[in-house]
Amino acid sequence: MGKRIHDLYPQVYAFENLLFAERDAAHGKRGRPDVAAFEYSLEEGLLTLQQELREKTYRPGAYRRHTVCEPKERLISAAPYRDRVVHHALTNVIEPIFERRFIKDSYASRGGKGTHAALDRCQTFARHFPYVLRCDIVEFFPAMDHAVLRGLLTRVIGDDDLLWLCDTLLTGGADELTTQYTCVRFAGDTDADMRRPRGLPIGNQTSQFWANVYLNALDQYIKRDLRCAGYVRYVDDFLLFAPDKSTLHAWKRAIIAFLATLRLTLHEAESAVIPVMTGIPFLGFRVYPDHRRLRHRNVTAFARRYRRLRGEYTAGRILFTRLDASVQGWVAHAAHADTFGLRRSLLEPRITAPAIPFAMEA
């Protein structure tokens, strides 16, 4: 373990950092009432936040919750806007420190990475290896153990004040995903262990970053101990490539045992060893060595959403810009697969203009 880093906390509450954090938090959201209200008295709000952080009187507010159903049902927890500014202020300071420790082939919530880069890397490995092991983790965000995460943070961070802020944010979101977690008893657990604080609210800037900190331990184990040359991870979906099935089956057993040390479990039945030539289901696509297809559920979800938005536009309930933004976003995503004919067939019918102009357009 390298030397732990100290004297970081003043960088978090420095006014310049809070200002940059507010700009990041507000990006694409300035039309929202909570953002507008905070920015109306921006300097005053940031100075108050700075004082609370400096004096360690800061306490997170209550979350707002909503459920999304695509591609699967998830509970999204939205922190108050001023708390989101704090999340960005914290990650601005410590994310670069951990970024240097992350492996190349983890692709979620990192600059220059993302879904499509992960798909490209997957396809590159599919051209060099005949078999792949597909893995994902059971209830990953609800299952993340706070004590394990804090242990991983303290291996790198030696600043007690900064760790106080991490603890404060973790405690503030500790109850958000309680109902989403199916309790697992690991070997040697006591009843007290079963009640350990768990879970990171989906949607927080800190949660996305902390997920990478948490699973960096797995990444290092797979690369250094298992010596897997072909490995790709996006959040808790990850792929291991190898020249033979027996190696992948042995690695699967080893991963199950290692995840238990992180108090996580693998979807064992769904974590299958398959030939790459049959196509690799990954991030909404089916990836082959020489082409890609969109998965059926992605197509049906867009077709359903497109029909609904077309109907709302024709009825004059939404602007064309709302419909167009949804279509263009999906087209940009779908263009990363061989979908020209599919896109043409879905979008071919002419859109009927509304008989009555959109009431709120003026």
mmCIF file of C-alpha atoms in Angstrom:
data_model
loop_
_atom_site.group_PDB
_atom_site.id
_atom_site.type_symbol
_atom_site.label_atom_id
_atom_site.label_comp_id
_atom_site.label_asym_id
_atom_site.label_seq_id
_atom_site.Cartn_x
_atom_site.Cartn_y
_atom_site.Cartn_z
ATOM 1 C CA MET A 1 0.000 0.000 0.000
ATOM 2 C CA GLY A 2 1.373 3.438 -0.958
ATOM 3 C CA LYS A 3 1.603 6.493 1.247
ATOM 4 C CA ARG A 4 -1.802 7.818 2.357
ATOM 5 C CA ILE A 5 -2.687 11.351 1.280
ATOM 6 C CA HIS A 6 -3.434 14.074 3.857
ATOM 7 C CA ASP A 7 -4.478 17.750 3.912
ATOM 8 C CA LEU A 8 -7.175 17.425 1.263
ATOM 9 C CA TYR A 9 -10.259 18.731 3.059
ATOM 10 C CA PRO A 10 -9.543 22.488 2.693
ATOM 11 C CA GLN A 11 -9.484 21.931 -1.075
ATOM 12 C CA VAL A 12 -13.059 20.617 -0.893
ATOM 13 C CA TYR A 13 -14.546 23.730 0.729
ATOM 14 C CA ALA A 14 -12.341 26.246 -1.106
ATOM 15 C CA PHE A 15 -14.684 28.787 -2.697
ATOM 16 C CA GLU A 16 -13.258 28.222 -6.198
ATOM 17 C CA ASN A 17 -13.898 24.484 -5.912
ATOM 18 C CA LEU A 18 -17.457 25.041 -4.693
ATOM 19 C CA LEU A 19 -18.058 27.402 -7.620
ATOM 20 C CA PHE A 20 -16.756 24.844 -10.132
ATOM 21 C CA ALA A 21 -18.811 22.145 -8.403
ATOM 22 C CA GLU A 22 -21.969 24.248 -8.694
ATOM 23 C CA ARG A 23 -21.373 24.739 -12.419
ATOM 24 C CA ASP A 24 -20.946 20.994 -12.868
ATOM 25 C CA ALA A 25 -24.052 20.205 -10.819
ATOM 26 C CA ALA A 26 -26.122 22.764 -12.780
ATOM 27 C CA HIS A 27 -25.006 21.553 -16.217
ATOM 28 C CA GLY A 28 -28.104 20.855 -18.309
ATOM 29 C CA LYS A 29 -30.402 21.563 -15.340
ATOM 30 C CA ARG A 30 -30.591 25.351 -15.088
ATOM 31 C CA GLY A 31 -34.281 25.340 -15.989
ATOM 32 C CA ARG A 32 -35.195 23.427 -12.833
ATOM 33 C CA PRO A 33 -36.739 25.406 -9.961
ATOM 34 C CA ASP A 34 -34.333 24.133 -7.280
ATOM 35 C CA VAL A 35 -31.295 25.048 -9.391
ATOM 36 C CA ALA A 36 -32.704 28.465 -10.260
ATOM 37 C CA ALA A 37 -33.512 29.151 -6.606
ATOM 38 C CA PHE A 38 -29.969 28.306 -5.499
ATOM 39 C CA GLU A 39 -28.376 30.343 -8.284
ATOM 40 C CA TYR A 40 -30.575 33.367 -7.513
ATOM 41 C CA SER A 41 -28.401 33.908 -4.409
ATOM 42 C CA LEU A 42 -25.404 31.933 -5.597
ATOM 43 C CA GLU A 43 -22.612 33.665 -3.683
ATOM 44 C CA GLU A 44 -24.572 33.644 -0.433
ATOM 45 C CA GLY A 45 -25.468 29.971 -0.877
ATOM 46 C CA LEU A 46 -21.877 28.944 -1.581
ATOM 47 C CA LEU A 47 -20.495 30.969 1.331
ATOM 48 C CA THR A 48 -23.011 29.347 3.680
ATOM 49 C CA LEU A 49 -22.083 25.910 2.364
ATOM 50 C CA GLN A 50 -18.396 26.757 2.738
ATOM 51 C CA GLN A 51 -18.881 27.741 6.368
ATOM 52 C CA GLU A 52 -20.855 24.581 7.162
ATOM 53 C CA LEU A 53 -18.182 22.394 5.586
ATOM 54 C CA ARG A 54 -15.309 24.239 7.256
ATOM 55 C CA GLU A 55 -16.951 24.021 10.684
ATOM 56 C CA LYS A 56 -18.244 20.481 10.015
ATOM 57 C CA THR A 57 -21.838 21.473 10.771
ATOM 58 C CA TYR A 58 -22.997 20.434 7.291
ATOM 59 C CA ARG A 59 -25.810 17.859 7.199
ATOM 60 C CA PRO A 60 -27.364 16.421 4.009
ATOM 61 C CA GLY A 61 -31.056 16.988 3.334
ATOM 62 C CA ALA A 62 -33.812 14.498 2.545
ATOM 63 C CA TYR A 63 -33.884 12.665 -0.781
ATOM 64 C CA ARG A 64 -36.701 12.712 -3.325
ATOM 65 C CA ARG A 65 -37.425 9.330 -4.899
ATOM 66 C CA HIS A 66 -38.845 8.109 -8.187
ATOM 67 C CA THR A 67 -38.822 4.813 -10.046
ATOM 68 C CA VAL A 68 -37.663 4.194 -13.610
ATOM 69 C CA CYS A 69 -38.626 1.004 -15.404
ATOM 70 C CA GLU A 70 -36.248 0.839 -18.382
ATOM 71 C CA PRO A 71 -34.293 -1.316 -18.916
ATOM 72 C CA LYS A 72 -35.292 -2.660 -15.499
ATOM 73 C CA GLU A 73 -37.059 -1.184 -12.492
ATOM 74 C CA ARG A 74 -34.752 0.947 -10.328
ATOM 75 C CA LEU A 75 -35.318 3.370 -7.483
ATOM 76 C CA ILE A 76 -33.631 6.711 -8.212
ATOM 77 C CA SER A 77 -32.907 8.978 -5.234
ATOM 78 C CA ALA A 78 -32.397 12.679 -5.920
ATOM 79 C CA ALA A 79 -30.474 14.638 -3.297
ATOM 80 C CA PRO A 80 -31.308 18.318 -2.663
ATOM 81 C CA TYR A 81 -29.437 20.576 -5.060
ATOM 82 C CA ARG A 82 -27.038 22.036 -2.481
ATOM 83 C CA ASP A 83 -26.047 18.474 -1.534
ATOM 84 C CA ARG A 84 -25.347 17.708 -5.182
ATOM 85 C CA VAL A 85 -22.949 20.667 -5.175
ATOM 86 C CA VAL A 86 -21.143 19.053 -2.217
ATOM 87 C CA HIS A 87 -20.993 15.712 -4.062
ATOM 88 C CA HIS A 88 -19.253 17.390 -6.996
ATOM 89 C CA ALA A 89 -16.946 19.371 -4.693
ATOM 90 C CA LEU A 90 -15.797 16.153 -3.010
ATOM 91 C CA THR A 91 -15.264 14.177 -6.212
ATOM 92 C CA ASN A 92 -13.427 17.119 -7.826
ATOM 93 C CA VAL A 93 -10.729 16.691 -5.174
ATOM 94 C CA ILE A 94 -10.451 12.935 -4.651
ATOM 95 C CA GLU A 95 -11.454 11.441 -7.999
ATOM 96 C CA PRO A 96 -8.132 12.340 -9.707
ATOM 97 C CA ILE A 97 -6.267 10.624 -6.868
ATOM 98 C CA PHE A 98 -8.140 7.355 -7.387
ATOM 99 C CA GLU A 99 -8.224 7.695 -11.176
ATOM 100 C CA ARG A 100 -4.485 7.033 -11.245
ATOM 101 C CA ARG A 101 -5.140 3.744 -9.455
ATOM 102 C CA PHE A 102 -7.946 2.499 -11.718
ATOM 103 C CA ILE A 103 -7.291 0.058 -14.549
ATOM 104 C CA LYS A 104 -7.677 1.091 -18.182
ATOM 105 C CA ASP A 105 -10.625 -1.175 -18.901
ATOM 106 C CA SER A 106 -13.281 0.086 -16.479
ATOM 107 C CA TYR A 107 -15.543 2.392 -18.458
ATOM 108 C CA ALA A 108 -18.337 3.839 -16.303
ATOM 109 C CA SER A 109 -18.348 7.448 -15.027
ATOM 110 C CA ARG A 110 -14.819 8.216 -16.202
ATOM 111 C CA GLY A 111 -13.594 10.904 -18.574
ATOM 112 C CA GLY A 112 -12.966 9.634 -22.096
ATOM 113 C CA LYS A 113 -14.678 6.311 -21.392
ATOM 114 C CA GLY A 114 -18.388 5.444 -21.503
ATOM 115 C CA THR A 115 -20.742 2.854 -22.977
ATOM 116 C CA HIS A 116 -19.580 2.978 -26.567
ATOM 117 C CA ALA A 117 -15.879 2.799 -25.671
ATOM 118 C CA ALA A 118 -16.691 -0.284 -23.576
ATOM 119 C CA LEU A 119 -18.493 -1.838 -26.551
ATOM 120 C CA ASP A 120 -15.494 -1.139 -28.800
ATOM 121 C CA ARG A 121 -13.174 -2.808 -26.303
ATOM 122 C CA CYS A 122 -15.513 -5.779 -25.960
ATOM 123 C CA GLN A 123 -15.515 -6.243 -29.734
ATOM 124 C CA THR A 124 -11.723 -6.003 -29.883
ATOM 125 C CA PHE A 125 -11.400 -8.812 -27.340
ATOM 126 C CA ALA A 126 -14.078 -10.839 -29.171
ATOM 127 C CA ARG A 127 -11.794 -10.828 -32.226
ATOM 128 C CA HIS A 128 -8.875 -12.225 -30.216
ATOM 129 C CA PHE A 129 -10.478 -14.751 -27.852
ATOM 130 C CA PRO A 130 -12.979 -17.541 -28.633
ATOM 131 C CA TYR A 131 -14.801 -17.604 -25.261
ATOM 132 C CA VAL A 132 -16.187 -15.082 -22.799
ATOM 133 C CA LEU A 133 -17.538 -15.187 -19.241
ATOM 134 C CA ARG A 134 -20.411 -12.729 -18.694
ATOM 135 C CA CYS A 135 -20.867 -11.537 -15.108
ATOM 136 C CA ASP A 136 -22.962 -9.126 -13.119
ATOM 137 C CA ILE A 137 -23.488 -8.532 -9.408
ATOM 138 C CA VAL A 138 -26.717 -9.091 -7.490
ATOM 139 C CA GLU A 139 -28.304 -5.799 -6.316
ATOM 140 C CA PHE A 140 -24.992 -3.987 -6.624
ATOM 141 C CA PHE A 141 -25.875 -0.452 -5.444
ATOM 142 C CA PRO A 142 -28.124 -1.650 -2.592
ATOM 143 C CA ALA A 143 -25.510 -4.230 -1.504
ATOM 144 C CA MET A 144 -22.419 -2.025 -1.211
ATOM 145 C CA ASP A 145 -21.230 -2.254 2.389
ATOM 146 C CA HIS A 146 -20.305 1.099 3.980
ATOM 147 C CA ALA A 147 -17.563 -0.348 6.189
ATOM 148 C CA VAL A 148 -15.940 -2.076 3.220
ATOM 149 C CA LEU A 149 -16.097 1.125 1.158
ATOM 150 C CA ARG A 150 -14.643 3.183 3.989
ATOM 151 C CA GLY A 151 -11.800 0.688 4.331
ATOM 152 C CA LEU A 152 -11.024 1.060 0.629
ATOM 153 C CA LEU A 153 -11.090 4.860 0.935
ATOM 154 C CA THR A 154 -8.789 4.911 3.967
ATOM 155 C CA ARG A 155 -6.157 2.863 2.147
ATOM 156 C CA VAL A 156 -5.575 5.992 0.055
ATOM 157 C CA ILE A 157 -6.991 8.921 2.046
ATOM 158 C CA GLY A 158 -5.424 9.826 5.410
ATOM 159 C CA ASP A 159 -7.336 13.078 5.959
ATOM 160 C CA ASP A 160 -9.758 12.524 8.861
ATOM 161 C CA ASP A 161 -11.777 15.651 8.065
ATOM 162 C CA LEU A 162 -12.352 14.526 4.481
ATOM 163 C CA LEU A 163 -13.294 11.059 5.707
ATOM 164 C CA TRP A 164 -15.791 12.768 8.054
ATOM 165 C CA LEU A 165 -17.502 14.252 4.985
ATOM 166 C CA CYS A 166 -17.523 10.831 3.275
ATOM 167 C CA ASP A 167 -19.101 9.318 6.398
ATOM 168 C CA THR A 168 -21.677 12.124 6.541
ATOM 169 C CA LEU A 169 -22.734 11.567 2.933
ATOM 170 C CA LEU A 170 -22.816 7.781 3.357
ATOM 171 C CA THR A 171 -24.973 8.050 6.474
ATOM 172 C CA GLY A 172 -27.296 10.518 4.744
ATOM 173 C CA GLY A 173 -28.107 7.975 2.039
ATOM 174 C CA ALA A 174 -27.970 4.811 4.139
ATOM 175 C CA ASP A 175 -31.731 4.174 4.185
ATOM 176 C CA GLU A 176 -32.473 4.894 0.528
ATOM 177 C CA LEU A 177 -32.150 1.352 -0.856
ATOM 178 C CA THR A 178 -32.957 -0.722 2.227
ATOM 179 C CA THR A 179 -36.063 -2.232 0.632
ATOM 180 C CA GLN A 180 -34.115 -3.032 -2.549
ATOM 181 C CA TYR A 181 -31.594 -5.286 -0.781
ATOM 182 C CA THR A 182 -32.101 -8.995 -0.168
ATOM 183 C CA CYS A 183 -30.064 -9.779 2.937
ATOM 184 C CA VAL A 184 -27.200 -12.243 2.395
ATOM 185 C CA ARG A 185 -25.429 -14.083 5.224
ATOM 186 C CA PHE A 186 -21.741 -14.569 4.443
ATOM 187 C CA ALA A 187 -19.548 -17.148 6.148
ATOM 188 C CA GLY A 188 -18.883 -16.194 9.755
ATOM 189 C CA ASP A 189 -21.533 -13.454 9.897
ATOM 190 C CA THR A 190 -23.152 -12.581 13.190
ATOM 191 C CA ASP A 191 -26.607 -11.044 13.576
ATOM 192 C CA ALA A 192 -24.890 -7.656 13.910
ATOM 193 C CA ASP A 193 -23.183 -8.191 10.538
ATOM 194 C CA MET A 194 -26.576 -8.679 8.934
ATOM 195 C CA ARG A 195 -27.525 -5.160 10.048
ATOM 196 C CA ARG A 196 -24.429 -3.436 8.659
ATOM 197 C CA PRO A 197 -25.186 -0.133 6.835
ATOM 198 C CA ARG A 198 -25.371 -0.726 3.101
ATOM 199 C CA GLY A 199 -26.377 0.918 -0.111
ATOM 200 C CA LEU A 200 -25.496 3.942 -2.237
ATOM 201 C CA PRO A 201 -28.346 6.013 -3.701
ATOM 202 C CA ILE A 202 -28.507 5.592 -7.474
ATOM 203 C CA GLY A 203 -28.133 8.989 -9.093
ATOM 204 C CA ASN A 204 -25.541 10.624 -6.819
ATOM 205 C CA GLN A 205 -22.259 11.804 -8.327
ATOM 206 C CA THR A 206 -20.526 10.288 -5.312
ATOM 207 C CA SER A 207 -22.296 6.935 -5.774
ATOM 208 C CA GLN A 208 -20.999 6.561 -9.316
ATOM 209 C CA PHE A 209 -17.468 7.391 -8.218
ATOM 210 C CA TRP A 210 -17.612 5.213 -5.105
ATOM 211 C CA ALA A 211 -18.845 2.287 -7.230
ATOM 212 C CA ASN A 212 -15.568 2.486 -9.149
ATOM 213 C CA VAL A 213 -13.572 2.666 -5.905
ATOM 214 C CA TYR A 214 -15.443 -0.370 -4.575
ATOM 215 C CA LEU A 215 -14.966 -2.537 -7.666
ATOM 216 C CA ASN A 216 -11.407 -1.421 -8.331
ATOM 217 C CA ALA A 217 -10.488 -4.115 -5.812
ATOM 218 C CA LEU A 218 -12.152 -6.663 -8.113
ATOM 219 C CA ASP A 219 -10.483 -5.154 -11.193
ATOM 220 C CA GLN A 220 -7.046 -5.449 -9.608
ATOM 221 C CA TYR A 221 -7.723 -9.032 -8.520
ATOM 222 C CA ILE A 222 -8.794 -10.075 -12.022
ATOM 223 C CA LYS A 223 -5.872 -8.367 -13.734
ATOM 224 C CA ARG A 224 -3.083 -9.117 -11.227
ATOM 225 C CA ASP A 225 -4.055 -12.399 -9.563
ATOM 226 C CA LEU A 226 -6.077 -14.118 -12.279
ATOM 227 C CA ARG A 227 -3.927 -12.497 -14.991
ATOM 228 C CA CYS A 228 -6.880 -12.069 -17.317
ATOM 229 C CA ALA A 229 -5.653 -10.299 -20.456
ATOM 230 C CA GLY A 230 -9.134 -9.626 -21.839
ATOM 231 C CA TYR A 231 -11.312 -7.860 -19.274
ATOM 232 C CA VAL A 232 -13.960 -5.118 -19.568
ATOM 233 C CA ARG A 233 -16.157 -3.644 -16.816
ATOM 234 C CA TYR A 234 -19.001 -1.125 -16.948
ATOM 235 C CA VAL A 235 -20.394 -0.532 -13.426
ATOM 236 C CA ASP A 236 -21.264 -4.082 -12.262
ATOM 237 C CA ASP A 237 -21.462 -5.698 -15.713
ATOM 238 C CA PHE A 238 -18.129 -7.245 -16.621
ATOM 239 C CA LEU A 239 -16.646 -9.637 -19.159
ATOM 240 C CA LEU A 240 -13.633 -11.939 -19.014
ATOM 241 C CA PHE A 241 -12.203 -13.398 -22.234
ATOM 242 C CA ALA A 242 -9.990 -16.492 -22.526
ATOM 243 C CA PRO A 243 -8.824 -19.077 -25.077
ATOM 244 C CA ASP A 244 -10.672 -21.982 -23.393
ATOM 245 C CA LYS A 245 -13.789 -22.680 -21.326
ATOM 246 C CA SER A 246 -12.052 -24.406 -18.407
ATOM 247 C CA THR A 247 -10.039 -21.277 -17.580
ATOM 248 C CA LEU A 248 -13.199 -19.170 -17.485
ATOM 249 C CA HIS A 249 -15.035 -21.658 -15.270
ATOM 250 C CA ALA A 250 -12.083 -21.634 -12.840
ATOM 251 C CA TRP A 251 -12.066 -17.822 -12.886
ATOM 252 C CA LYS A 252 -15.787 -17.738 -12.164
ATOM 253 C CA ARG A 253 -15.295 -19.818 -9.009
ATOM 254 C CA ALA A 254 -12.427 -17.554 -7.940
ATOM 255 C CA ILE A 255 -14.510 -14.394 -8.546
ATOM 256 C CA ILE A 256 -17.401 -15.732 -6.456
ATOM 257 C CA ALA A 257 -14.988 -16.286 -3.557
ATOM 258 C CA PHE A 258 -13.345 -12.880 -3.964
ATOM 259 C CA LEU A 259 -16.650 -11.003 -4.157
ATOM 260 C CA ALA A 260 -17.603 -12.501 -0.794
ATOM 261 C CA THR A 261 -14.681 -10.559 0.727
ATOM 262 C CA LEU A 262 -16.404 -7.410 -0.569
ATOM 263 C CA ARG A 263 -19.754 -8.718 0.757
ATOM 264 C CA LEU A 264 -21.122 -8.986 -2.784
ATOM 265 C CA THR A 265 -22.610 -11.916 -4.686
ATOM 266 C CA LEU A 266 -22.518 -12.899 -8.335
ATOM 267 C CA HIS A 267 -25.593 -13.716 -10.419
ATOM 268 C CA GLU A 268 -24.299 -17.275 -10.746
ATOM 269 C CA ALA A 269 -27.020 -18.704 -12.990
ATOM 270 C CA GLU A 270 -26.783 -15.793 -15.431
ATOM 271 C CA SER A 271 -22.982 -15.635 -15.407
ATOM 272 C CA ALA A 272 -22.366 -17.956 -18.312
ATOM 273 C CA VAL A 273 -19.382 -19.016 -20.397
ATOM 274 C CA ILE A 274 -20.284 -18.681 -24.088
ATOM 275 C CA PRO A 275 -18.513 -18.688 -27.473
ATOM 276 C CA VAL A 276 -18.021 -15.129 -28.726
ATOM 277 C CA MET A 277 -19.349 -16.190 -32.151
ATOM 278 C CA THR A 278 -22.871 -16.533 -30.712
ATOM 279 C CA GLY A 279 -22.875 -12.861 -29.722
ATOM 280 C CA ILE A 280 -22.175 -11.255 -26.336
ATOM 281 C CA PRO A 281 -25.107 -9.511 -24.606
ATOM 282 C CA PHE A 282 -23.545 -6.323 -23.210
ATOM 283 C CA LEU A 283 -24.901 -2.852 -22.401
ATOM 284 C CA GLY A 284 -28.039 -3.191 -24.496
ATOM 285 C CA PHE A 285 -26.267 -4.648 -27.554
ATOM 286 C CA ARG A 286 -25.339 -8.090 -28.795
ATOM 287 C CA VAL A 287 -21.689 -7.878 -29.789
ATOM 288 C CA TYR A 288 -20.170 -10.214 -32.400
ATOM 289 C CA PRO A 289 -16.535 -10.216 -33.547
ATOM 290 C CA ASP A 290 -17.463 -8.453 -36.809
ATOM 291 C CA HIS A 291 -20.778 -6.676 -36.141
ATOM 292 C CA ARG A 292 -23.285 -5.609 -33.469
ATOM 293 C CA ARG A 293 -27.032 -5.778 -33.014
ATOM 294 C CA LEU A 294 -29.303 -3.872 -30.679
ATOM 295 C CA ARG A 295 -30.967 -6.116 -28.137
ATOM 296 C CA HIS A 296 -34.671 -6.645 -28.735
ATOM 297 C CA ARG A 297 -35.747 -5.024 -25.462
ATOM 298 C CA ASN A 298 -33.925 -1.818 -26.417
ATOM 299 C CA VAL A 299 -35.787 -1.649 -29.736
ATOM 300 C CA THR A 300 -39.199 -2.364 -28.237
ATOM 301 C CA ALA A 301 -38.641 0.183 -25.446
ATOM 302 C CA PHE A 302 -37.760 2.905 -27.963
ATOM 303 C CA ALA A 303 -40.650 1.980 -30.282
ATOM 304 C CA ARG A 304 -43.071 2.243 -27.365
ATOM 305 C CA ARG A 305 -41.620 5.595 -26.235
ATOM 306 C CA TYR A 306 -41.593 6.926 -29.816
ATOM 307 C CA ARG A 307 -45.265 6.061 -30.364
ATOM 308 C CA ARG A 308 -46.178 7.806 -27.120
ATOM 309 C CA LEU A 309 -44.219 10.972 -27.929
ATOM 310 C CA ARG A 310 -45.585 11.075 -31.503
ATOM 311 C CA GLY A 311 -49.088 10.903 -30.095
ATOM 312 C CA GLU A 312 -48.381 13.689 -27.603
ATOM 313 C CA TYR A 313 -46.858 15.876 -30.340
ATOM 314 C CA THR A 314 -49.772 15.275 -32.747
ATOM 315 C CA ALA A 315 -52.182 16.145 -29.941
ATOM 316 C CA GLY A 316 -50.280 19.393 -29.328
ATOM 317 C CA ARG A 317 -49.173 18.485 -25.812
ATOM 318 C CA ILE A 318 -45.397 18.688 -26.397
ATOM 319 C CA LEU A 319 -43.070 20.671 -28.659
ATOM 320 C CA PHE A 320 -41.376 19.071 -31.665
ATOM 321 C CA THR A 321 -38.016 19.751 -29.986
ATOM 322 C CA ARG A 322 -38.951 17.305 -27.211
ATOM 323 C CA LEU A 323 -39.820 14.585 -29.741
ATOM 324 C CA ASP A 324 -36.734 15.315 -31.853
ATOM 325 C CA ALA A 325 -34.363 15.212 -28.864
ATOM 326 C CA SER A 326 -35.624 11.752 -27.894
ATOM 327 C CA VAL A 327 -35.291 10.449 -31.451
ATOM 328 C CA GLN A 328 -31.838 11.929 -32.023
ATOM 329 C CA GLY A 329 -30.559 10.535 -28.721
ATOM 330 C CA TRP A 330 -31.711 7.017 -29.590
ATOM 331 C CA VAL A 331 -30.432 7.258 -33.188
ATOM 332 C CA ALA A 332 -26.969 8.269 -31.929
ATOM 333 C CA HIS A 333 -26.996 5.262 -29.590
ATOM 334 C CA ALA A 334 -28.376 2.809 -32.159
ATOM 335 C CA ALA A 335 -25.839 3.947 -34.773
ATOM 336 C CA HIS A 336 -23.170 2.076 -32.793
ATOM 337 C CA ALA A 337 -24.713 -1.151 -34.127
ATOM 338 C CA ASP A 338 -25.666 -2.351 -37.618
ATOM 339 C CA THR A 339 -29.112 -0.768 -37.491
ATOM 340 C CA PHE A 340 -29.573 1.338 -40.633
ATOM 341 C CA GLY A 341 -32.534 -0.689 -41.872
ATOM 342 C CA LEU A 342 -34.036 -0.887 -38.399
ATOM 343 C CA ARG A 343 -33.785 2.874 -37.883
ATOM 344 C CA ARG A 344 -35.361 3.544 -41.285
ATOM 345 C CA SER A 345 -38.275 1.185 -40.643
ATOM 346 C CA LEU A 346 -39.010 2.640 -37.202
ATOM 347 C CA LEU A 347 -38.773 6.295 -38.253
ATOM 348 C CA GLU A 348 -40.155 6.082 -41.820
ATOM 349 C CA PRO A 349 -43.806 7.080 -41.166
ATOM 350 C CA ARG A 350 -44.361 10.811 -41.658
ATOM 351 C CA ILE A 351 -45.066 12.705 -38.451
ATOM 352 C CA THR A 352 -48.407 14.530 -38.479
ATOM 353 C CA ALA A 353 -48.187 18.136 -37.274
ATOM 354 C CA PRO A 354 -50.553 19.038 -34.434
ATOM 355 C CA ALA A 355 -53.888 20.523 -35.422
ATOM 356 C CA ILE A 356 -53.686 22.934 -32.457
ATOM 357 C CA PRO A 357 -50.402 24.750 -31.683
ATOM 358 C CA PHE A 358 -48.654 23.727 -28.491
ATOM 359 C CA ALA A 359 -50.401 25.712 -25.750
ATOM 360 C CA MET A 360 -47.265 26.622 -23.777
ATOM 361 C CA GLU A 361 -45.042 27.493 -26.754
ATOM 362 C CA ALA A 362 -45.681 31.216 -26.418
#
